[in-house]
Amino acid sequence: MKRILKNRYELQGVIGRGGMGRVYKAADRLKNGAIVAVKELQADHLAKDKVDEALVQFQTEARILSR
């Protein structure tokens, strides 16, 4: 069974990995299955004082890339 995020994105596989998480190929169910990239932030290995900074950077990147 495929994993669905937010009842919208159907994950189809990992296309990249890094120190902060993974990037998945996904089909956007609200846009007729358009192929998109979904990035996952994994901050559980970071020190508490670095988590907020990583989240701000992640959100900034998401806004830039969504344009």
CSV table of C-alpha atoms in Angstrom, one decimal:
chain,number,residue,atom,x,y,z
A,1,MET,CA,0.0,0.0,0.0
A,2,LYS,CA,1.3,3.4,-0.9
A,3,ARG,CA,1.7,6.1,1.7
A,4,ILE,CA,-0.6,9.2,1.4
A,5,LEU,CA,0.3,12.5,3.0
A,6,LYS,CA,-2.4,15.0,3.9
A,7,ASN,CA,-4.9,13.0,1.9
A,8,ARG,CA,-3.3,14.5,-1.2
A,9,TYR,CA,0.3,13.3,-2.0
A,10,GLU,CA,0.8,9.7,-2.9
A,11,LEU,CA,4.4,8.8,-2.2
A,12,GLN,CA,6.0,6.8,-5.0
A,13,GLY,CA,9.6,6.4,-3.8
A,14,VAL,CA,12.6,8.1,-2.4
A,15,ILE,CA,14.5,10.2,-4.9
A,16,GLY,CA,17.1,11.7,-2.6
A,17,ARG,CA,18.5,11.6,0.9
A,18,GLY,CA,20.6,14.0,2.9
A,19,GLY,CA,21.6,14.9,6.4
A,20,MET,CA,18.3,16.6,7.2
A,21,GLY,CA,15.8,14.2,5.6
A,22,ARG,CA,14.5,12.6,2.4
A,23,VAL,CA,12.9,13.8,-0.9
A,24,TYR,CA,10.1,11.7,-2.3
A,25,LYS,CA,8.6,11.5,-5.8
A,26,ALA,CA,4.8,11.9,-5.3
A,27,ALA,CA,1.6,12.2,-7.2
A,28,ASP,CA,-0.6,15.2,-6.3
A,29,ARG,CA,-4.1,13.7,-6.1
A,30,LEU,CA,-5.7,17.2,-6.3
A,31,LYS,CA,-3.9,18.0,-9.5
A,32,ASN,CA,-4.8,14.9,-11.6
A,33,GLY,CA,-1.7,13.0,-10.4
A,34,ALA,CA,0.8,15.6,-11.3
A,35,ILE,CA,4.3,14.5,-10.3
A,36,VAL,CA,5.8,16.6,-7.5
A,37,ALA,CA,8.7,16.4,-5.0
A,38,VAL,CA,7.9,16.1,-1.3
A,39,LYS,CA,10.7,16.9,1.2
A,40,GLU,CA,10.7,15.5,4.7
A,41,LEU,CA,12.6,17.2,7.5
A,42,GLN,CA,14.1,14.9,10.1
A,43,ALA,CA,15.4,17.0,12.9
A,44,ASP,CA,15.3,14.4,15.7
A,45,HIS,CA,19.1,14.0,15.6
A,46,LEU,CA,19.7,17.8,16.1
A,47,ALA,CA,20.4,19.5,19.4
A,48,LYS,CA,17.4,21.3,20.8
A,49,ASP,CA,18.9,24.7,20.1
A,50,LYS,CA,19.3,23.9,16.4
A,51,VAL,CA,15.8,22.5,15.7
A,52,ASP,CA,14.1,25.9,15.5
A,53,GLU,CA,16.9,27.2,13.1
A,54,ALA,CA,16.5,24.1,10.9
A,55,LEU,CA,12.7,24.5,10.8
A,56,VAL,CA,13.0,28.1,9.7
A,57,GLN,CA,15.5,27.2,7.0
A,58,PHE,CA,13.3,24.3,5.8
A,59,GLN,CA,10.2,26.6,5.7
A,60,THR,CA,12.1,29.3,3.8
A,61,GLU,CA,13.3,26.7,1.2
A,62,ALA,CA,9.8,25.4,0.8
A,63,ARG,CA,8.4,28.8,0.1
A,64,ILE,CA,11.1,29.6,-2.5
A,65,LEU,CA,10.7,26.2,-4.2
A,66,SER,CA,6.9,26.4,-4.4
A,67,ARG,CA,7.1,29.6,-6.5
